[in-house]
Amino acid sequence: MVGPVTAQGISKGNVSTQSVKLSSGYDIPQVALGVYKAPNDGTTEQAVKWAFDAGYRHIDSASRYNNEEAVGRAVKEWCAANNVPREQIFITTKLWDADQSSVTAAIDESLRKLDMKYIDLYLIHSPEPGIESFLSAWKEMEAAVDAGKVRSIGVSNFDEEHLDALLPNARIKPVVNQIESHPFFAHEVLREQTLKRGLQIEAYSPMAQGAALDRAEIKAIASKHGKTPAQVLLRWGIQLGNVILPKSLTKHRIEANAQLFDFVLDEDDMDILNNLDEGLKMGKLGPPGTSAPASPGATRPGSRRGSSNNGLAGNKLQMSSS
Ligand SMILES: NC(=O)c1ccc[n+]([C@@H]2O[C@H](COP(=O)([O-])OP(=O)(O)OC[C@H]3O[C@@H](n4cnc5c(N)ncnc54)[C@H](OP(=O)(O)O)[C@@H]3O)[C@@H](O)[C@H]2O)c1
């Protein structure tokens, strides 16, 4: 497990080589291209290929994003054109809530759409259908690992209560918890609870969906290092040891979001960033075609300040949810 990385202890990798060991034994590239809200067409295929050209080797999709076919086509074509084996690419996709009672069929459908023989990492997208539902889904996910359809399995949007329901019942341990985390909603309590239980953190909305890139504190740190505000937010996540999932469909942003390994945030920078948490929560994606936030009843632990943050308190800057 990767702990906090200090300026002294930082490894000097690059976006292609920087990876983290999962408890399953597989390496996961620390930077992924997120493809939420990316269409199932040539736009996403092109974005994924730009990402691979820029050194990314990890794509974060989900059946709910409805773009697994575009992702799969891009992987196949780019690997063939560049003589790169599929095994060098890390593909994550997720089980949508409504499919928790039919996991095997959902995995088979994702494999069909991706046109792949296996998925590197398969996540329960959220615990919202309930404990009984996700425990039963987990058994089927374990069977998919046994069958070689999936290499590692994990969870997303799980809080402490959900982790503690799952872990004693898991023959195969979840390797990651994918949760929202960026300096404006660091999710520090849940990060600690997750790390304590031996899971890797994957941070979604690592740039707060662009909602706070013009903040003076971020701009000052960016200017000090000759980097962009987005790179500062992403580098903060890297130094915490998170796997980060920046999303973009724009070539120059995809490239810039990978240029994170040629500078180090010092302790002063990290202190400033660690004090920006104001509960600016983007949230889990809403129903199709809407920008609705996660359901109001969804249990989420508080921010680093320890409140039972529901995404509303101190949320002056909240924009759309993902
Ligand atoms: N498990 C879950 O429930 C969950 C929930 C949310 C997200 N996720 C995952 O995490 C990924 C990332 O999260 P996200 O999409 O919510 O937010 P994000 O990555 O923080 O932000 C994406 C937004 O920022 C813009 N952007 C990208 N690079 C930029 C840059 N360098 N400068 C300025 N703006 C930039 C993008 O626009 P352009 O595309 O126009 O560049 C897009 O509008 C998702 O794609 C998905 O894979 C998972």
Short mmCIF file of N, CA and C and ligand atoms in Angstrom, two decimals, residues 33-37 60-61 65 94 123 125-126 156-157 178-179 182 203-210 213 228 230-231 234 245-250 252-254 256-257 282-285 300 322, ligand 1:
data_model
loop_
_atom_site.label_atom_id
_atom_site.label_comp_id
_atom_site.label_asym_id
_atom_site.label_seq_id
_atom_site.Cartn_x
_atom_site.Cartn_y
_atom_site.Cartn_z
N LEU A 33 -7.08 7.65 -17.51
CA LEU A 33 -8.01 8.56 -18.17
C LEU A 33 -9.42 8.15 -17.75
N GLY A 34 -10.14 9.06 -17.10
CA GLY A 34 -11.55 8.82 -16.78
C GLY A 34 -12.40 9.13 -17.99
N VAL A 35 -13.44 8.35 -18.21
CA VAL A 35 -14.26 8.58 -19.41
C VAL A 35 -15.75 8.75 -19.09
N TYR A 36 -16.02 9.27 -17.90
CA TYR A 36 -17.42 9.61 -17.59
C TYR A 36 -17.87 10.73 -18.53
N LYS A 37 -19.10 10.65 -19.01
CA LYS A 37 -19.68 11.63 -19.95
C LYS A 37 -18.96 11.65 -21.29
N ASP A 60 -10.50 4.36 -17.06
CA ASP A 60 -11.56 4.12 -16.07
C ASP A 60 -12.92 4.34 -16.72
N SER A 61 -13.62 3.22 -17.00
CA SER A 61 -14.95 3.30 -17.60
C SER A 61 -15.95 2.67 -16.64
N TYR A 65 -21.51 4.33 -18.02
CA TYR A 65 -21.07 5.42 -18.89
C TYR A 65 -21.43 5.17 -20.35
N LYS A 94 -17.26 -1.04 -14.36
CA LYS A 94 -18.00 -1.12 -13.09
C LYS A 94 -19.38 -1.73 -13.28
N LEU A 123 -15.42 -3.05 -10.54
CA LEU A 123 -15.86 -2.43 -9.28
C LEU A 123 -17.37 -2.48 -9.12
N HIS A 125 -20.18 -0.32 -8.45
CA HIS A 125 -20.21 1.13 -8.66
C HIS A 125 -20.65 1.88 -7.41
N SER A 126 -21.62 1.28 -6.69
CA SER A 126 -22.03 1.92 -5.44
C SER A 126 -22.76 0.92 -4.56
N SER A 156 -16.69 0.98 -5.06
CA SER A 156 -16.69 2.43 -5.26
C SER A 156 -17.82 3.03 -4.43
N ASN A 157 -17.55 4.21 -3.90
CA ASN A 157 -18.54 4.93 -3.09
C ASN A 157 -18.93 4.16 -1.83
N GLN A 178 -13.02 3.28 -4.84
CA GLN A 178 -12.97 4.47 -5.70
C GLN A 178 -13.95 5.50 -5.13
N ILE A 179 -13.40 6.61 -4.66
CA ILE A 179 -14.20 7.64 -4.00
C ILE A 179 -13.80 9.01 -4.52
N HIS A 182 -10.36 15.34 -3.80
CA HIS A 182 -9.57 16.45 -4.33
C HIS A 182 -9.41 17.44 -3.18
N ALA A 203 -9.09 8.04 -6.67
CA ALA A 203 -9.74 9.33 -6.47
C ALA A 203 -10.46 9.77 -7.74
N TYR A 204 -11.79 9.86 -7.62
CA TYR A 204 -12.52 10.40 -8.79
C TYR A 204 -12.76 11.90 -8.62
N SER A 205 -13.11 12.53 -9.74
CA SER A 205 -13.21 14.00 -9.81
C SER A 205 -11.96 14.66 -9.20
N PRO A 206 -10.76 14.22 -9.62
CA PRO A 206 -9.54 14.72 -8.96
C PRO A 206 -9.26 16.19 -9.22
N MET A 207 -9.95 16.76 -10.23
CA MET A 207 -9.81 18.21 -10.47
C MET A 207 -11.09 18.94 -10.06
N ALA A 208 -11.92 18.30 -9.23
CA ALA A 208 -13.21 18.88 -8.83
C ALA A 208 -13.99 19.33 -10.06
N GLN A 209 -13.87 18.55 -11.12
CA GLN A 209 -14.55 18.84 -12.39
C GLN A 209 -14.26 20.25 -12.90
N GLY A 210 -13.10 20.77 -12.54
CA GLY A 210 -12.70 22.10 -13.03
C GLY A 210 -13.37 23.24 -12.30
N LEU A 213 -10.53 25.78 -10.32
CA LEU A 213 -9.17 25.92 -10.84
C LEU A 213 -8.67 27.36 -10.77
N THR A 228 0.24 24.08 -14.24
CA THR A 228 -1.13 24.61 -14.30
C THR A 228 -1.86 24.26 -12.99
N ALA A 230 -4.62 22.70 -12.69
CA ALA A 230 -5.07 21.30 -12.77
C ALA A 230 -3.94 20.35 -12.39
N GLN A 231 -2.73 20.65 -12.86
CA GLN A 231 -1.59 19.77 -12.53
C GLN A 231 -1.30 19.79 -11.03
N LEU A 234 -3.86 17.51 -9.36
CA LEU A 234 -3.56 16.10 -9.67
C LEU A 234 -2.31 15.63 -8.93
N LEU A 245 -7.93 9.72 -11.56
CA LEU A 245 -8.68 9.39 -12.77
C LEU A 245 -9.11 10.65 -13.53
N PRO A 246 -8.18 11.55 -13.88
CA PRO A 246 -8.62 12.78 -14.56
C PRO A 246 -9.33 12.48 -15.88
N LYS A 247 -10.45 13.14 -16.06
CA LYS A 247 -11.21 12.96 -17.32
C LYS A 247 -10.98 14.15 -18.24
N SER A 248 -10.73 13.89 -19.49
CA SER A 248 -10.76 14.93 -20.51
C SER A 248 -10.94 14.30 -21.87
N LEU A 249 -11.57 15.05 -22.75
CA LEU A 249 -11.67 14.62 -24.16
C LEU A 249 -10.85 15.55 -25.04
N THR A 250 -10.10 16.45 -24.40
CA THR A 250 -9.38 17.49 -25.12
C THR A 250 -7.89 17.13 -25.17
N HIS A 252 -4.93 18.60 -25.66
CA HIS A 252 -3.86 19.25 -24.88
C HIS A 252 -4.06 19.06 -23.38
N ARG A 253 -5.32 18.90 -22.94
CA ARG A 253 -5.55 18.66 -21.51
C ARG A 253 -5.17 17.23 -21.13
N ILE A 254 -5.51 16.29 -22.01
CA ILE A 254 -5.12 14.89 -21.75
C ILE A 254 -3.61 14.82 -21.57
N ALA A 256 -1.50 17.36 -20.82
CA ALA A 256 -1.04 18.11 -19.65
C ALA A 256 -1.35 17.37 -18.36
N ASN A 257 -2.49 16.68 -18.33
CA ASN A 257 -2.88 15.99 -17.10
C ASN A 257 -1.97 14.79 -16.79
N MET A 282 -18.68 16.85 -5.67
CA MET A 282 -19.29 16.70 -6.99
C MET A 282 -20.30 15.56 -6.98
N GLY A 283 -19.95 14.44 -6.37
CA GLY A 283 -20.90 13.35 -6.17
C GLY A 283 -20.91 12.31 -7.26
N LYS A 284 -21.47 11.18 -6.89
CA LYS A 284 -21.66 10.07 -7.83
C LYS A 284 -22.62 10.50 -8.92
N LEU A 285 -22.49 9.88 -10.07
CA LEU A 285 -23.33 10.30 -11.18
C LEU A 285 -24.82 10.10 -10.90
N ARG A 300 -22.31 9.31 3.31
CA ARG A 300 -20.92 9.65 2.99
C ARG A 300 -20.27 10.22 4.23
N SER A 322 -21.29 14.93 -11.07
CA SER A 322 -20.95 14.04 -12.18
C SER A 322 -21.89 12.87 -12.24
N1 LIG B 1 -17.14 5.88 -9.19
C1 LIG B 1 -17.88 6.97 -9.34
O1 LIG B 1 -19.01 7.07 -8.79
C2 LIG B 1 -17.34 8.10 -10.15
C3 LIG B 1 -17.97 9.36 -10.09
C4 LIG B 1 -17.42 10.40 -10.84
C5 LIG B 1 -16.30 10.19 -11.64
N2 LIG B 1 -15.73 8.93 -11.69
C6 LIG B 1 -14.54 8.67 -12.54
O2 LIG B 1 -13.57 9.70 -12.34
C7 LIG B 1 -13.32 10.37 -13.58
C8 LIG B 1 -12.98 11.83 -13.35
O3 LIG B 1 -13.99 12.49 -12.62
P1 LIG B 1 -14.88 13.65 -13.25
O4 LIG B 1 -15.07 13.41 -14.70
O5 LIG B 1 -16.08 13.75 -12.38
O6 LIG B 1 -14.05 14.98 -12.95
P2 LIG B 1 -12.57 15.59 -13.23
O7 LIG B 1 -11.70 14.61 -13.88
O8 LIG B 1 -12.15 16.21 -11.95
O9 LIG B 1 -12.90 16.80 -14.22
C9 LIG B 1 -13.31 16.61 -15.54
C10 LIG B 1 -13.68 17.97 -16.13
O10 LIG B 1 -12.55 18.85 -16.10
C11 LIG B 1 -12.24 19.28 -17.44
N3 LIG B 1 -10.77 19.25 -17.53
C12 LIG B 1 -9.98 18.17 -17.75
N4 LIG B 1 -8.68 18.52 -17.73
C13 LIG B 1 -8.65 19.85 -17.50
C14 LIG B 1 -7.59 20.78 -17.39
N5 LIG B 1 -6.31 20.41 -17.49
N6 LIG B 1 -7.91 22.09 -17.16
C15 LIG B 1 -9.19 22.47 -17.06
N7 LIG B 1 -10.25 21.63 -17.14
C16 LIG B 1 -9.97 20.32 -17.37
C17 LIG B 1 -12.90 18.28 -18.37
O11 LIG B 1 -13.30 18.90 -19.57
P3 LIG B 1 -12.85 18.38 -21.05
O12 LIG B 1 -13.27 16.94 -21.18
O13 LIG B 1 -13.61 19.30 -21.93
O14 LIG B 1 -11.37 18.57 -21.14
C18 LIG B 1 -14.14 17.89 -17.55
O15 LIG B 1 -15.16 18.85 -17.73
C19 LIG B 1 -14.58 10.12 -14.40
O16 LIG B 1 -14.39 10.34 -15.77
C20 LIG B 1 -14.85 8.69 -14.03
O17 LIG B 1 -13.96 7.84 -14.74
C21 LIG B 1 -16.23 7.90 -10.94
#
